[in-house]
PDB file of C-alpha atoms in Angstrom:
ATOM      1  CA  LYS A 178     -31.409  -7.236   6.239  1.00  0.00           C
ATOM      2  CA  THR A 179     -32.425  -6.224   9.137  1.00  0.00           C
ATOM      3  CA  GLY A 180     -36.337  -4.869  10.533  1.00  0.00           C
ATOM      4  CA  ASP A 181     -36.961  -3.140   6.989  1.00  0.00           C
ATOM      5  CA  LYS A 182     -33.485  -2.167   5.889  1.00  0.00           C
ATOM      6  CA  ILE A 183     -31.437  -4.067   3.876  1.00  0.00           C
ATOM      7  CA  ILE A 184     -27.565  -3.323   2.875  1.00  0.00           C
ATOM      8  CA  THR A 185     -26.232  -4.824  -0.233  1.00  0.00           C
ATOM      9  CA  ALA A 186     -22.775  -4.447  -1.731  1.00  0.00           C
ATOM     10  CA  SER A 187     -20.554  -6.745  -4.336  1.00  0.00           C
ATOM     11  CA  THR A 188     -17.056  -7.181  -5.228  1.00  0.00           C
ATOM     12  CA  THR A 189     -14.485  -9.115  -7.532  1.00  0.00           C
ATOM     13  CA  ILE A 190     -11.520 -10.605  -6.477  1.00  0.00           C
ATOM     14  CA  PRO A 191      -9.348  -9.553  -9.322  1.00  0.00           C
ATOM     15  CA  PHE A 192      -5.911 -11.371 -11.119  1.00  0.00           C
ATOM     16  CA  ALA A 193      -3.054 -11.372  -8.319  1.00  0.00           C
ATOM     17  CA  VAL A 194      -0.488  -9.080 -10.116  1.00  0.00           C
ATOM     18  CA  PRO A 195       2.724 -10.518  -8.334  1.00  0.00           C
ATOM     19  CA  LEU A 196       6.167  -8.602  -7.701  1.00  0.00           C
ATOM     20  CA  ASP A 197       8.801  -9.145 -10.113  1.00  0.00           C
ATOM     21  CA  SER A 198      11.689  -8.167  -7.952  1.00  0.00           C
ATOM     22  CA  ILE A 199      12.446  -6.980  -4.488  1.00  0.00           C
ATOM     23  CA  TYR A 200      15.521  -5.794  -3.184  1.00  0.00           C
ATOM     24  CA  PHE A 201      17.430  -3.781  -1.404  1.00  0.00           C
ATOM     25  CA  VAL A 202      19.714  -0.380  -2.367  1.00  0.00           C
ATOM     26  CA  PRO A 203      21.131   2.223  -0.110  1.00  0.00           C
ATOM     27  CA  PRO A 204      19.372   5.089   0.951  1.00  0.00           C
ATOM     28  CA  PRO A 205      19.694   8.166  -0.646  1.00  0.00           C
ATOM     29  CA  GLY A 206      22.385  10.986   1.090  1.00  0.00           C
ATOM     30  CA  GLU A 207      24.934  10.292   3.556  1.00  0.00           C
ATOM     31  CA  PRO A 208      26.779   6.638   2.898  1.00  0.00           C
ATOM     32  CA  ASN A 209      24.643   4.816   5.280  1.00  0.00           C
ATOM     33  CA  ASP A 210      25.820   0.822   7.282  1.00  0.00           C
ATOM     34  CA  THR A 211      22.864   0.182   8.960  1.00  0.00           C
ATOM     35  CA  LEU A 212      19.726   1.201   7.053  1.00  0.00           C
ATOM     36  CA  ALA A 213      17.973   0.027   3.537  1.00  0.00           C
ATOM     37  CA  GLN A 214      15.564   0.997   0.792  1.00  0.00           C
ATOM     38  CA  LEU A 215      13.127  -1.064  -0.257  1.00  0.00           C
ATOM     39  CA  ARG A 216      12.863  -1.358  -4.150  1.00  0.00           C
ATOM     40  CA  ILE A 217      10.443  -3.607  -6.415  1.00  0.00           C
ATOM     41  CA  ILE A 218       9.958  -4.019  -9.913  1.00  0.00           C
ATOM     42  CA  LEU A 219       6.392  -4.913 -11.415  1.00  0.00           C
ATOM     43  CA  ASN A 220       4.952  -5.950 -14.705  1.00  0.00           C
ATOM     44  CA  ASP A 221       1.811  -4.391 -15.129  1.00  0.00           C
ATOM     45  CA  PRO A 222      -0.374  -5.878 -17.692  1.00  0.00           C
ATOM     46  CA  PRO A 223      -1.900  -4.064 -20.118  1.00  0.00           C
ATOM     47  CA  GLY A 224      -5.192  -3.468 -21.663  1.00  0.00           C
ATOM     48  CA  ILE A 225      -6.795  -3.093 -18.117  1.00  0.00           C
ATOM     49  CA  PRO A 226      -6.890  -0.836 -14.831  1.00  0.00           C
ATOM     50  CA  ASN A 227      -5.211  -2.266 -12.562  1.00  0.00           C
ATOM     51  CA  TYR A 228      -4.754  -1.203  -8.364  1.00  0.00           C
ATOM     52  CA  TYR A 229      -2.476  -2.110  -6.042  1.00  0.00           C
ATOM     53  CA  ARG A 230      -1.913  -1.404  -1.920  1.00  0.00           C
ATOM     54  CA  TYR A 231       0.666  -3.032   0.674  1.00  0.00           C
ATOM     55  CA  PHE A 232       1.609  -3.760   4.179  1.00  0.00           C
ATOM     56  CA  THR A 233       5.139  -4.445   5.188  1.00  0.00           C
ATOM     57  CA  ARG A 234       6.935  -5.221   8.349  1.00  0.00           C
ATOM     58  CA  GLU A 235      10.072  -5.887   9.722  1.00  0.00           C
ATOM     59  CA  GLY A 236      10.993  -9.244  11.987  1.00  0.00           C
ATOM     60  CA  GLU A 237       8.195 -10.625  13.595  1.00  0.00           C
ATOM     61  CA  GLY A 238       6.015  -7.668  14.030  1.00  0.00           C
ATOM     62  CA  PRO A 239       2.554  -6.733  12.807  1.00  0.00           C
ATOM     63  CA  TYR A 240       2.155  -5.910   8.782  1.00  0.00           C
ATOM     64  CA  LEU A 241       1.242  -1.886   8.936  1.00  0.00           C
ATOM     65  CA  ARG A 242       0.320   0.200   6.448  1.00  0.00           C
ATOM     66  CA  PRO A 243       2.211   3.063   4.997  1.00  0.00           C
ATOM     67  CA  PHE A 244       0.813   6.403   5.078  1.00  0.00           C
ATOM     68  CA  ALA A 245      -0.424   5.994   1.369  1.00  0.00           C
ATOM     69  CA  SER A 246      -0.452   2.649   0.844  1.00  0.00           C
ATOM     70  CA  VAL A 247      -2.267   2.120  -2.260  1.00  0.00           C
ATOM     71  CA  THR A 248      -1.939   3.189  -5.872  1.00  0.00           C
ATOM     72  CA  ASP A 249      -3.174   3.179  -9.456  1.00  0.00           C
ATOM     73  CA  ASP A 250      -1.331   2.044 -12.593  1.00  0.00           C
ATOM     74  CA  LEU A 251      -2.239   5.199 -14.275  1.00  0.00           C
ATOM     75  CA  LEU A 252       1.139   6.310 -14.713  1.00  0.00           C
ATOM     76  CA  PHE A 253       2.455   2.843 -15.562  1.00  0.00           C
ATOM     77  CA  GLU A 254      -0.033   1.047 -17.247  1.00  0.00           C
ATOM     78  CA  GLY A 255       1.434  -1.959 -19.161  1.00  0.00           C
ATOM     79  CA  GLN A 256       4.806  -1.236 -18.540  1.00  0.00           C
ATOM     80  CA  ARG A 257       8.321  -3.018 -16.610  1.00  0.00           C
ATOM     81  CA  PHE A 258       7.766  -0.520 -13.548  1.00  0.00           C
ATOM     82  CA  GLU A 259      10.487   0.041 -10.987  1.00  0.00           C
ATOM     83  CA  LEU A 260       9.342   2.061  -7.399  1.00  0.00           C
ATOM     84  CA  PRO A 261      10.514   2.414  -3.899  1.00  0.00           C
ATOM     85  CA  LEU A 262       8.346   0.616  -0.800  1.00  0.00           C
ATOM     86  CA  SER A 263       8.597   2.605   2.067  1.00  0.00           C
ATOM     87  CA  LYS A 264       8.379   0.957   5.443  1.00  0.00           C
ATOM     88  CA  ALA A 265       5.418   1.437   7.015  1.00  0.00           C
ATOM     89  CA  GLU A 266       5.593   2.534  10.594  1.00  0.00           C
ATOM     90  CA  ALA A 267       2.659   2.834  13.779  1.00  0.00           C
ATOM     91  CA  PHE A 268       0.972   5.546  13.709  1.00  0.00           C
ATOM     92  CA  ASP A 269       1.700   6.297  17.446  1.00  0.00           C
ATOM     93  CA  ALA A 270       5.622   5.637  16.642  1.00  0.00           C
ATOM     94  CA  GLU A 271       8.295   8.897  17.375  1.00  0.00           C
ATOM     95  CA  PHE A 272       8.960  10.436  13.837  1.00  0.00           C
ATOM     96  CA  ASP A 273      12.635  10.287  12.794  1.00  0.00           C
ATOM     97  CA  GLN A 274      13.535  11.795   9.696  1.00  0.00           C
ATOM     98  CA  ALA A 275      16.847   9.504   9.515  1.00  0.00           C
ATOM     99  CA  THR A 276      15.438   6.518   9.514  1.00  0.00           C
ATOM    100  CA  PHE A 277      11.605   6.736   8.601  1.00  0.00           C
ATOM    101  CA  GLY A 278      10.454   4.400   5.285  1.00  0.00           C
ATOM    102  CA  LEU A 279      13.517   2.303   5.841  1.00  0.00           C
ATOM    103  CA  PHE A 280      14.992  -1.089   6.786  1.00  0.00           C
ATOM    104  CA  ARG A 281      17.738  -2.020   9.018  1.00  0.00           C
ATOM    105  CA  LEU A 282      20.037  -4.035   7.741  1.00  0.00           C
ATOM    106  CA  GLY A 283      20.275  -8.135   8.744  1.00  0.00           C
ATOM    107  CA  GLU A 284      16.443  -7.501   9.637  1.00  0.00           C
ATOM    108  CA  ALA A 285      14.033  -9.982   8.356  1.00  0.00           C
ATOM    109  CA  ALA A 286      11.308  -7.736   6.054  1.00  0.00           C
ATOM    110  CA  SER A 287       7.909  -8.976   4.757  1.00  0.00           C
ATOM    111  CA  ILE A 288       5.687  -7.285   2.006  1.00  0.00           C
ATOM    112  CA  LYS A 289       1.700  -8.204   1.609  1.00  0.00           C
ATOM    113  CA  TRP A 290       1.381  -6.965  -1.815  1.00  0.00           C
ATOM    114  CA  MET A 291      -2.099  -6.697  -2.591  1.00  0.00           C
ATOM    115  CA  THR A 292      -4.076  -6.527  -6.151  1.00  0.00           C
ATOM    116  CA  LEU A 293      -7.777  -4.322  -5.612  1.00  0.00           C
ATOM    117  CA  ASP A 294     -10.828  -3.746  -7.531  1.00  0.00           C
ATOM    118  CA  GLU A 295     -11.450  -0.428  -8.328  1.00  0.00           C
ATOM    119  CA  ALA A 296     -14.452   0.283  -5.386  1.00  0.00           C
ATOM    120  CA  GLN A 297     -11.931  -0.943  -3.011  1.00  0.00           C
ATOM    121  CA  PHE A 298      -8.906   1.599  -4.386  1.00  0.00           C
ATOM    122  CA  ASN A 299     -11.393   4.263  -4.010  1.00  0.00           C
ATOM    123  CA  PHE A 300     -12.426   4.318  -0.261  1.00  0.00           C
ATOM    124  CA  TRP A 301      -8.987   3.730   0.867  1.00  0.00           C
ATOM    125  CA  ASN A 302      -7.294   6.178  -1.744  1.00  0.00           C
ATOM    126  CA  THR A 303     -10.079   9.002  -0.563  1.00  0.00           C
ATOM    127  CA  LEU A 304      -9.719   7.752   3.145  1.00  0.00           C
ATOM    128  CA  GLU A 305      -6.000   8.271   3.170  1.00  0.00           C
ATOM    129  CA  PHE A 306      -6.275  11.590   1.335  1.00  0.00           C
ATOM    130  CA  SER A 307      -8.909  12.568   4.003  1.00  0.00           C
ATOM    131  CA  ARG A 308      -6.520  11.617   6.590  1.00  0.00           C
ATOM    132  CA  ALA A 309      -3.557  13.575   5.425  1.00  0.00           C
ATOM    133  CA  ASN A 310      -6.298  16.372   4.674  1.00  0.00           C
ATOM    134  CA  GLN A 311      -6.987  17.176   7.726  1.00  0.00           C
ATOM    135  CA  GLY A 312      -6.926  20.410   9.763  1.00  0.00           C
ATOM    136  CA  PRO A 313      -8.632  23.544  10.566  1.00  0.00           C
ATOM    137  CA  PHE A 314      -9.040  25.125   7.224  1.00  0.00           C
ATOM    138  CA  SER A 315      -9.191  21.557   4.898  1.00  0.00           C
ATOM    139  CA  SER A 316     -11.749  20.668   2.868  1.00  0.00           C
ATOM    140  CA  TYR A 317     -14.368  17.796   3.813  1.00  0.00           C
ATOM    141  CA  THR A 318     -13.441  14.576   1.820  1.00  0.00           C
ATOM    142  CA  ARG A 319     -16.314  12.340   0.668  1.00  0.00           C
ATOM    143  CA  ILE A 320     -15.179   8.689   1.464  1.00  0.00           C
ATOM    144  CA  GLN A 321     -15.831   6.690  -1.706  1.00  0.00           C
ATOM    145  CA  HIS A 322     -17.597   3.553  -0.319  1.00  0.00           C
ATOM    146  CA  ASN A 323     -19.440   0.406  -2.092  1.00  0.00           C
ATOM    147  CA  VAL A 324     -22.090  -0.418   0.477  1.00  0.00           C
ATOM    148  CA  GLU A 325     -25.910  -0.070  -0.551  1.00  0.00           C
ATOM    149  CA  GLY A 326     -27.866   1.267   2.557  1.00  0.00           C
ATOM    150  CA  GLY A 327     -25.102   1.425   4.780  1.00  0.00           C
ATOM    151  CA  LEU A 328     -21.713   2.803   4.578  1.00  0.00           C
ATOM    152  CA  GLY A 329     -18.418   1.086   4.226  1.00  0.00           C
ATOM    153  CA  ILE A 330     -16.630  -1.400   1.871  1.00  0.00           C
ATOM    154  CA  TRP A 331     -17.042  -4.421   0.638  1.00  0.00           C
ATOM    155  CA  GLY A 332     -13.905  -5.900  -1.252  1.00  0.00           C
ATOM    156  CA  GLY A 333     -12.244  -8.904  -1.978  1.00  0.00           C
ATOM    157  CA  ILE A 334      -8.412  -8.627  -2.807  1.00  0.00           C
ATOM    158  CA  ALA A 335      -5.269 -10.945  -3.964  1.00  0.00           C
ATOM    159  CA  ALA A 336      -2.710 -10.753  -1.915  1.00  0.00           C
ATOM    160  CA  ARG A 337       0.306 -12.038  -2.285  1.00  0.00           C
ATOM    161  CA  TYR A 338       3.345 -12.316   1.043  1.00  0.00           C
ATOM    162  CA  TYR A 339       6.958 -11.863   0.405  1.00  0.00           C
ATOM    163  CA  ASP A 340       9.477 -12.518   2.965  1.00  0.00           C
ATOM    164  CA  ILE A 341      13.804 -11.359   2.059  1.00  0.00           C
ATOM    165  CA  THR A 342      16.138 -10.389   4.707  1.00  0.00           C
ATOM    166  CA  VAL A 343      17.410  -7.039   4.470  1.00  0.00           C
ATOM    167  CA  GLU A 344      20.708  -6.893   2.429  1.00  0.00           C
ATOM    168  CA  TYR A 345      22.220  -5.394  -0.490  1.00  0.00           C
TER     169      TYR A 345
END
C-alpha cells in the first residue's frame, strides 16, 4: 500500500516435477568431436496441467535463459517424454550457427529446471513471444500478469538444479 493505492498479487508454488534422465548426444549433421546436444527425459504427472521453465550454464558462468525458456505439457500430458534443451547464450554474444545451443565436450554443465504455476507461465510465455515478434510490421502483444493495480509478476517456482559433465 502506498498512499491510496493498493497493489496485490498471489501465487502458488507447485510440486517440483524432477527430470528423469539427463544426457548428451552428438549433434545432428556432420560428425563433431567437440560439441554435444543436451537431452532430457521427463515423466510428466497425469491429470493436471504442468508448466516448466529452464536455464542452463556452462562451467562456472551464470545461469542464462534460452531464447524460448518456457513450455507447458499440452503435447505430452501424463507421458514420459524426451526433448532437447538448447544451451542458453548471452543475448550480446555473437551468433554462431555451428555452435548455437550446443555444449562443449569435457565442460561442466548445469540445468536449473523449474515448475511454475499457470500465471507465471503466461507471463513468461507472452513476454518471450513479444520479444521474438518485434519489428516494424509486428502486432502488439499484451504481456499477461497477475498483479492487480500494477504490472508485473508475483511468482513462486519449484526449482531443481542438476550438474553434469558434457560427455556421450
